[in-house]
Coordinates of C-alpha atoms and ligand atoms in Angstrom, one line a residue:
X1038 CA 13.7 -6.8 -21.4
X1039 CA 15.1 -3.4 -20.6
X1040 CA 14.2 -0.8 -18.0
X1041 CA 13.0 2.4 -19.7
X1042 CA 11.7 4.5 -16.9
X1043 CA 12.0 4.9 -13.2
X1044 CA 9.1 6.5 -11.3
X1045 CA 9.2 7.5 -7.7
X1046 CA 6.3 8.0 -5.4
X1047 CA 6.9 9.6 -2.0
X1048 CA 4.0 8.8 0.2
X1049 CA 2.8 9.2 3.7
X1050 CA -0.1 9.4 6.2
X1051 CA -0.7 10.3 9.7
X1052 CA -1.8 7.4 11.9
X1053 CA -4.8 8.5 14.0
X1054 CA -4.4 8.1 16.9
X1055 CA -0.6 8.2 16.8
X1056 CA 1.1 4.8 17.4
X1057 CA 3.9 4.7 19.8
X1058 CA 6.9 2.6 20.8
X1059 CA 9.5 2.8 23.5
X1060 CA 11.5 5.4 21.6
X1061 CA 8.9 7.6 19.8
X1062 CA 5.3 8.4 19.1
X1063 CA 4.8 7.9 15.3
X1064 CA 2.6 10.8 14.1
X1065 CA 3.6 10.5 10.5
X1066 CA 4.7 7.5 8.4
X1067 CA 6.6 8.2 5.2
X1068 CA 7.6 5.8 2.4
X1069 CA 9.0 5.8 -1.0
X1070 CA 7.9 3.4 -3.7
X1071 CA 9.9 2.9 -6.9
X1072 CA 8.2 1.7 -10.0
X1073 CA 10.5 0.4 -12.8
X1074 CA 8.9 0.4 -16.2
X1075 CA 10.2 -2.1 -18.8
X1076 CA 10.1 -1.8 -22.6
X1077 CA 7.6 -4.7 -22.5
X1078 CA 5.2 -2.5 -20.5
X1079 CA 5.7 -4.6 -17.3
X1080 CA 6.2 -2.7 -14.0
X1081 CA 8.3 -3.8 -11.0
X1082 CA 8.0 -2.3 -7.6
X1083 CA 10.5 -1.5 -4.8
X1084 CA 10.3 0.3 -1.5
X1085 CA 12.3 2.4 1.0
X1086 CA 11.4 2.2 4.6
X1087 CA 13.2 4.7 6.7
X1088 CA 14.7 7.7 4.8
X1089 CA 12.5 8.1 1.7
X1090 CA 13.6 11.6 0.6
X1091 CA 17.3 10.9 1.0
X1092 CA 17.1 7.6 -0.8
X1093 CA 15.0 9.2 -3.6
X1094 CA 17.7 11.8 -4.1
X1095 CA 20.4 9.0 -4.4
X1096 CA 18.2 7.1 -6.9
X1097 CA 17.7 10.2 -9.1
X1098 CA 21.3 11.5 -9.0
X1099 CA 23.5 8.5 -8.6
X1100 CA 21.8 5.2 -9.5
X1101 CA 19.2 5.8 -12.2
X1102 CA 21.7 6.0 -15.0
X1103 CA 23.0 2.5 -14.1
X1104 CA 19.5 0.9 -14.2
X1105 CA 18.0 2.7 -17.2
X1106 CA 18.6 0.7 -20.3
X1107 CA 19.8 -2.4 -18.3
X1108 CA 18.2 -5.8 -18.2
X1109 CA 16.4 -6.6 -14.9
X1110 CA 17.8 -10.2 -15.4
X1111 CA 21.2 -8.7 -14.5
X1112 CA 20.1 -7.8 -11.0
X1113 CA 23.2 -9.4 -9.5
X1114 CA 25.6 -7.4 -11.7
X1115 CA 23.6 -4.2 -11.1
X1116 CA 23.7 -4.7 -7.4
X1117 CA 27.5 -4.8 -7.5
X1118 CA 27.7 -1.8 -9.8
X1119 CA 25.3 0.2 -7.6
X1120 CA 27.3 -0.7 -4.4
X1121 CA 30.5 0.3 -6.2
X1122 CA 29.1 3.6 -7.4
X1123 CA 28.1 4.6 -3.9
X1124 CA 31.5 3.5 -2.6
X1125 CA 31.3 4.9 1.0
X1126 CA 29.5 3.3 3.9
X1127 CA 27.2 0.5 2.7
X1128 CA 24.3 1.3 4.9
X1129 CA 21.8 4.1 5.5
X1130 CA 20.0 5.9 2.7
X1131 CA 22.5 4.7 0.1
X1132 CA 21.7 1.1 0.8
X1133 CA 18.0 1.9 1.0
X1134 CA 18.1 3.3 -2.5
X1135 CA 19.8 0.2 -3.7
X1136 CA 17.3 -1.9 -1.8
X1137 CA 14.3 -0.4 -3.7
X1138 CA 15.9 -0.8 -7.1
X1139 CA 17.0 -4.4 -6.3
X1140 CA 13.5 -5.3 -5.2
X1141 CA 12.0 -3.8 -8.4
X1142 CA 14.5 -5.5 -10.7
X1143 CA 13.7 -8.9 -9.2
X1144 CA 10.0 -8.2 -9.5
X1145 CA 10.5 -7.4 -13.2
X1146 CA 12.9 -10.3 -13.9
X1147 CA 10.5 -12.8 -12.3
X1148 CA 7.5 -11.4 -14.2
X1149 CA 9.5 -11.7 -17.5
X1150 CA 10.0 -15.4 -16.7
X1151 CA 6.4 -15.9 -15.7
X1152 CA 7.4 -17.1 -12.2
X1153 CA 7.3 -15.8 -8.7
X1154 CA 10.4 -14.1 -7.3
X1155 CA 10.9 -17.1 -4.9
X1156 CA 10.7 -19.5 -7.8
X1157 CA 13.2 -17.5 -9.8
X1158 CA 15.6 -17.5 -6.8
X1159 CA 15.6 -21.2 -6.5
X1160 CA 12.2 -22.2 -5.4
X1161 CA 10.1 -21.6 -2.3
X1162 CA 10.7 -23.9 0.6
X1163 CA 7.1 -23.4 1.8
X1164 CA 3.8 -22.2 0.6
X1165 CA 2.4 -20.8 3.8
X1166 CA 4.0 -18.9 6.7
X1167 CA 2.8 -18.4 10.3
X1168 CA 2.0 -14.7 10.6
X1169 CA 2.3 -12.5 13.7
X1170 CA 0.3 -9.3 14.3
X1171 CA 2.8 -6.4 14.8
X1172 CA 0.6 -4.7 17.4
X1173 CA -0.6 -3.3 19.8
X1174 CA 1.3 -0.1 20.1
X1175 CA 1.9 2.2 23.1
X1176 CA -0.4 5.2 23.3
X1177 CA -0.2 8.5 25.1
X1178 CA -2.8 7.5 27.7
X1179 CA -2.0 7.5 31.4
X1180 CA -1.6 3.7 31.2
X1181 CA 0.2 3.2 27.9
X1182 CA -0.7 -0.5 28.0
X1183 CA -4.3 0.0 29.1
X1184 CA -5.9 -0.8 25.7
X1185 CA -3.8 -3.9 25.1
X1186 CA -6.3 -6.5 26.3
X1187 CA -9.1 -5.3 24.1
X1188 CA -6.8 -4.9 21.1
X1189 CA -5.3 -8.3 21.5
X1190 CA -8.8 -9.8 21.6
X1191 CA -9.6 -8.1 18.3
X1192 CA -6.3 -9.3 16.8
X1193 CA -7.1 -12.9 17.8
X1194 CA -10.6 -12.5 16.2
X1195 CA -8.8 -11.7 12.9
X1196 CA -7.2 -15.1 13.0
X1197 CA -3.7 -14.3 14.3
X1198 CA -2.1 -16.9 16.5
X1199 CA 0.8 -14.6 17.4
X1200 CA 1.1 -11.0 18.7
X1201 CA 4.0 -8.6 19.0
X1202 CA 3.1 -5.8 21.4
X1203 CA 5.4 -2.8 21.8
X1204 CA 7.0 -2.7 25.2
X1205 CA 9.7 -0.6 27.0
X1206 CA 7.6 1.7 29.2
X1207 CA 9.5 0.4 32.3
X1208 CA 10.8 -3.0 33.3
X1209 CA 8.1 -3.3 36.0
X1210 CA 5.3 -2.2 33.6
X1211 CA 6.6 -4.6 30.9
X1212 CA 6.5 -7.5 33.3
X1213 CA 2.9 -6.8 34.3
X1214 CA 1.8 -6.3 30.7
X1215 CA 3.5 -9.5 29.4
X1216 CA 2.2 -11.7 32.2
X1217 CA -1.3 -10.4 31.8
X1218 CA -1.2 -11.0 28.1
X1219 CA 0.0 -14.6 28.6
X1220 CA -2.9 -15.2 31.0
X1221 CA -5.3 -13.6 28.4
X1222 CA -4.2 -15.6 25.3
X1223 CA -3.4 -18.9 26.9
X1224 CA -0.3 -21.1 26.3
X1225 CA -0.6 -21.6 22.6
X1226 CA -0.6 -18.1 21.2
X1227 CA 3.0 -16.8 20.5
X1228 CA 4.0 -13.5 22.1
X1229 CA 7.0 -11.5 21.0
X1230 CA 7.9 -8.2 22.5
X1231 CA 9.4 -5.2 20.6
X1232 CA 11.3 -2.6 22.6
X1233 CA 12.4 -0.6 19.6
X1234 CA 15.8 0.3 20.9
X1235 CA 14.3 1.9 23.9
X1236 CA 16.4 0.6 26.8
X1237 CA 20.0 0.5 28.1
X1238 CA 21.3 -3.1 28.3
X1239 CA 20.8 -3.1 32.1
X1240 CA 17.2 -2.0 31.9
X1241 CA 16.6 -4.5 29.1
X1242 CA 17.9 -7.3 31.3
X1243 CA 15.6 -6.3 34.1
X1244 CA 12.7 -6.1 31.7
X1245 CA 13.5 -9.5 30.2
X1246 CA 13.6 -11.1 33.7
X1247 CA 10.3 -9.5 34.7
X1248 CA 8.7 -10.9 31.5
X1249 CA 10.3 -14.3 31.7
X1250 CA 7.3 -16.2 33.0
X1251 CA 5.3 -14.9 30.0
X1252 CA 7.2 -17.4 27.8
X1253 CA 8.1 -14.9 25.1
X1254 CA 9.2 -16.2 21.7
X1255 CA 11.7 -13.3 21.4
X1256 CA 12.5 -9.8 22.6
X1257 CA 13.2 -7.5 19.7
X1258 CA 15.6 -4.5 19.6
X1259 CA 16.0 -4.1 23.3
X1260 CA 18.8 -1.6 22.8
X1261 CA 20.2 0.7 20.1
X1262 CA 20.9 -1.0 16.7
X1263 CA 24.7 -0.5 16.9
X1264 CA 25.1 -1.5 20.6
X1265 CA 26.6 -4.9 19.9
X1266 CA 28.1 -5.2 23.4
X1267 CA 24.7 -4.4 24.8
X1268 CA 23.0 -7.1 22.7
X1269 CA 25.7 -9.6 23.7
X1270 CA 25.3 -8.8 27.4
X1271 CA 21.5 -9.2 27.2
X1272 CA 21.8 -12.5 25.2
X1273 CA 24.2 -13.9 27.8
X1274 CA 22.0 -12.8 30.8
X1275 CA 18.5 -14.0 29.9
X1276 CA 17.1 -17.2 28.4
X1277 CA 14.7 -15.5 26.0
X1278 CA 15.8 -15.2 22.3
X1279 CA 17.0 -11.7 21.4
X1280 CA 16.0 -10.5 18.0
X1281 CA 17.1 -7.5 15.9
X1282 CA 18.6 -6.2 12.7
X1283 CA 15.7 -4.2 11.0
X1284 CA 17.8 -1.1 11.3
X1285 CA 21.1 -2.7 9.9
X1286 CA 21.9 -2.0 6.3
X1287 CA 25.1 -3.8 5.5
X1288 CA 26.4 -7.4 5.4
X1289 CA 29.3 -6.2 7.5
X1290 CA 26.9 -5.0 10.2
X1291 CA 25.3 -8.4 10.4
X1292 CA 28.8 -10.1 10.4
X1293 CA 29.7 -8.0 13.5
X1294 CA 26.4 -9.0 15.2
X1295 CA 26.9 -12.7 14.5
X1296 CA 30.6 -12.8 15.4
X1297 CA 29.7 -11.2 18.8
X1298 CA 27.0 -13.8 19.5
X1299 CA 24.8 -10.8 20.1
X1300 CA 21.4 -11.9 18.7
X1301 CA 19.5 -15.2 18.3
X1302 CA 17.1 -14.2 15.6
X1303 CA 18.0 -11.8 12.7
X1304 CA 15.4 -9.6 11.1
X1305 CA 16.8 -7.8 8.1
X1306 CA 14.4 -5.6 6.2
X1307 CA 14.5 -5.9 2.4
X1308 CA 13.9 -2.1 2.1
X1309 CA 17.0 -1.4 4.2
X1310 CA 19.5 -4.2 3.8
X1311 CA 19.8 -4.4 0.0
X1312 CA 16.6 -6.0 -1.3
X1313 CA 16.6 -9.7 -2.1
X1314 CA 20.3 -9.7 -2.8
X1315 CA 21.3 -8.2 0.5
X1316 CA 18.7 -10.3 2.4
X1317 CA 20.0 -13.6 0.9
X1318 CA 23.6 -12.7 1.7
X1319 CA 22.7 -12.1 5.3
X1320 CA 20.7 -15.3 5.3
X1321 CA 23.8 -17.2 4.1
X1322 CA 26.0 -15.6 6.7
X1323 CA 23.4 -16.5 9.4
X1324 CA 23.3 -20.1 8.2
X1325 CA 27.0 -20.4 9.1
X1326 CA 25.9 -19.6 12.7
X1327 CA 22.8 -21.8 12.5
X1328 CA 20.5 -18.9 13.4
X1329 CA 17.0 -18.1 12.0
X1330 CA 16.5 -15.2 9.7
X1331 CA 13.1 -13.6 8.9
X1332 CA 12.3 -10.4 7.0
X1333 CA 11.2 -7.4 9.1
X1334 CA 8.4 -5.7 7.3
X1335 CA 6.5 -2.6 8.4
X1336 CA 5.6 -0.6 5.3
X1337 CA 3.4 -0.8 2.2
X1338 CA 2.1 -3.8 0.3
X1339 CA 5.2 -3.7 -1.8
X1340 CA 7.5 -4.7 1.0
X1341 CA 4.9 -7.0 2.5
X1342 CA 4.7 -9.0 -0.7
X1343 CA 8.5 -9.0 -1.1
X1344 CA 8.9 -10.2 2.5
X1345 CA 6.6 -13.1 1.8
X1346 CA 8.8 -14.2 -1.2
X1347 CA 12.0 -13.8 0.9
X1348 CA 10.6 -15.6 3.9
X1349 CA 9.7 -18.6 1.6
X1350 CA 13.4 -19.0 0.8
X1351 CA 15.1 -19.3 4.2
X1352 CA 15.5 -22.7 5.9
X1353 CA 13.2 -23.5 8.8
X1354 CA 14.6 -23.5 12.4
X1355 CA 12.8 -24.7 15.5
X1356 CA 11.7 -22.2 18.1
X1357 CA 8.4 -21.9 19.7
X1358 CA 5.0 -23.1 18.6
X1359 CA 5.8 -22.8 14.9
X1360 CA 9.2 -23.1 13.2
X1361 CA 10.9 -20.0 12.1
X1362 CA 10.5 -18.1 9.8
X1363 CA 7.4 -16.1 10.8
X1364 CA 6.0 -13.3 8.7
X1365 CA 5.4 -9.9 10.3
X1366 CA 2.0 -8.2 9.6
X1367 CA 1.4 -4.6 10.4
X1368 CA -1.9 -4.8 12.3
X1369 CA -2.2 -1.1 12.8
X1370 CA -4.4 1.0 10.5
X1371 CA -2.2 1.2 7.4
X1372 CA -4.1 2.0 4.1
X1373 CA -0.9 1.4 2.0
X1374 CA -1.0 -2.3 3.1
X1375 CA -4.4 -2.7 1.5
X1376 CA -4.1 -0.4 -1.5
X1377 CA -3.9 -3.3 -3.9
X1378 CA -6.3 -5.6 -2.1
X1379 CA -5.9 -7.1 1.4
X1380 CA -3.5 -10.0 1.9
X1381 CA -5.6 -12.4 3.9
X1382 CA -4.6 -14.0 7.2
X1383 CA -6.1 -17.5 7.2
X1384 CA -8.2 -18.9 10.1
X1385 CA -5.2 -20.8 11.3
X1386 CA -3.1 -17.6 11.5
X1387 CA -1.0 -18.3 8.5
X1388 CA -0.5 -16.4 5.2
X1389 CA 0.0 -17.9 1.7
X1390 CA 3.1 -17.1 -0.3
X1391 CA 1.8 -15.8 -3.6
X1392 CA 2.9 -17.9 -6.6
X1393 CA 1.8 -15.4 -9.3
X1394 CA 4.5 -13.8 -11.4
X1395 CA 6.8 -11.4 -9.6
X1396 CA 5.3 -10.9 -6.1
X1397 CA 1.8 -11.2 -7.4
X1398 CA 1.2 -7.5 -6.9
X1399 CA -1.2 -5.7 -9.2
X1400 CA -0.8 -2.1 -8.2
X1401 CA -1.9 0.7 -10.4
X1402 CA 0.0 3.9 -9.5
X1403 CA -3.2 6.0 -9.6
X1404 CA -4.4 4.1 -6.5
X1405 CA -1.6 5.8 -4.5
X1406 CA -2.9 9.3 -5.2
X1407 CA -4.5 9.9 -1.8
X1408 CA -1.1 9.5 0.0
X1409 CA 1.3 10.9 -2.6
X1410 CA 3.4 13.9 -1.5
X1411 CA 5.8 14.0 -4.4
X1412 CA 6.4 12.1 -7.7
X1413 CA 9.3 12.1 -10.1
X1414 CA 10.5 10.3 -13.2
X1415 CA 13.9 9.4 -14.7
X1416 CA 14.0 8.4 -18.4
X1417 CA 16.7 6.8 -20.5
Ligands
MG2555 MG1 10.8 -4.0 15.4

């Protein structure tokens, strides 16, 4: 099998109403999907989360020549060659470009073997994962949390047994929100809170203390992604697990986090940290510290399906109602999550890990048309 064409799809949509977090109101969500076409006619998919246009430029100008004509089964060698070609800082858009290609190469290689990616990478440790609804989001209303109760009711009706609301409005408001949510859902539904890098360490500690009685499973990204001393200070000051890592792109960044004892739960995103290859290296590093790793995922069905494969590969660790790893599910209105058919959440709040070849994705590119802003192709 050889890669004969790389197709890029830059996509986006405007959430209506806008969805917010502690740092920003998200009025537009942009993505890039990469489709690798093999000489067999098979197609493999990869994704970029944060900087689609910059990553697309790097794929087209720097990386496409390395992948075209190559065998997807050489994903390990190609990863090293791509990293070596970029040479400079191994994070940011360069790593995102590599991430998309690594994901698509794995998808193709697994399809060629007739197995799932998890099977190809050594075998899934589990066939189902507990899912958590990544929602509700902050709004621009006078009370940014005012809609949370109704939305959480709707989330529970969809089958979820875990919710991850956005927080970070103020420590006092966070505390009231989290305690009200715990009263609403009872003791058995997991609550995680995402602050999206919105606080200083001191504010995050105050917020964590005010939320403590809500029995949170974790507090996510309380401070800026690179503020390792801040994460370490929060982790030392409060009993709640501190999670993060979705914005970190390199193995070295995770090494620094781990060495500092800064986080208790790592959430690398396959579209940011180097695809499956980067994710599994981070997971190996975390295993040496006996810390749980789960994929962060907040994008299209491509990353969602890849995250299910990756989450099936990491060892279970205790923590809360269900053992880690959990799988994140973007519970906002996201048409690109359902573009190839909805991935169901089962009545017990879990999701199945697909066992079909690759990631089990059957995506015809024409389906993307309503959201495409730019397409491009690279040929051998
Ligand atoms: Mg997050």
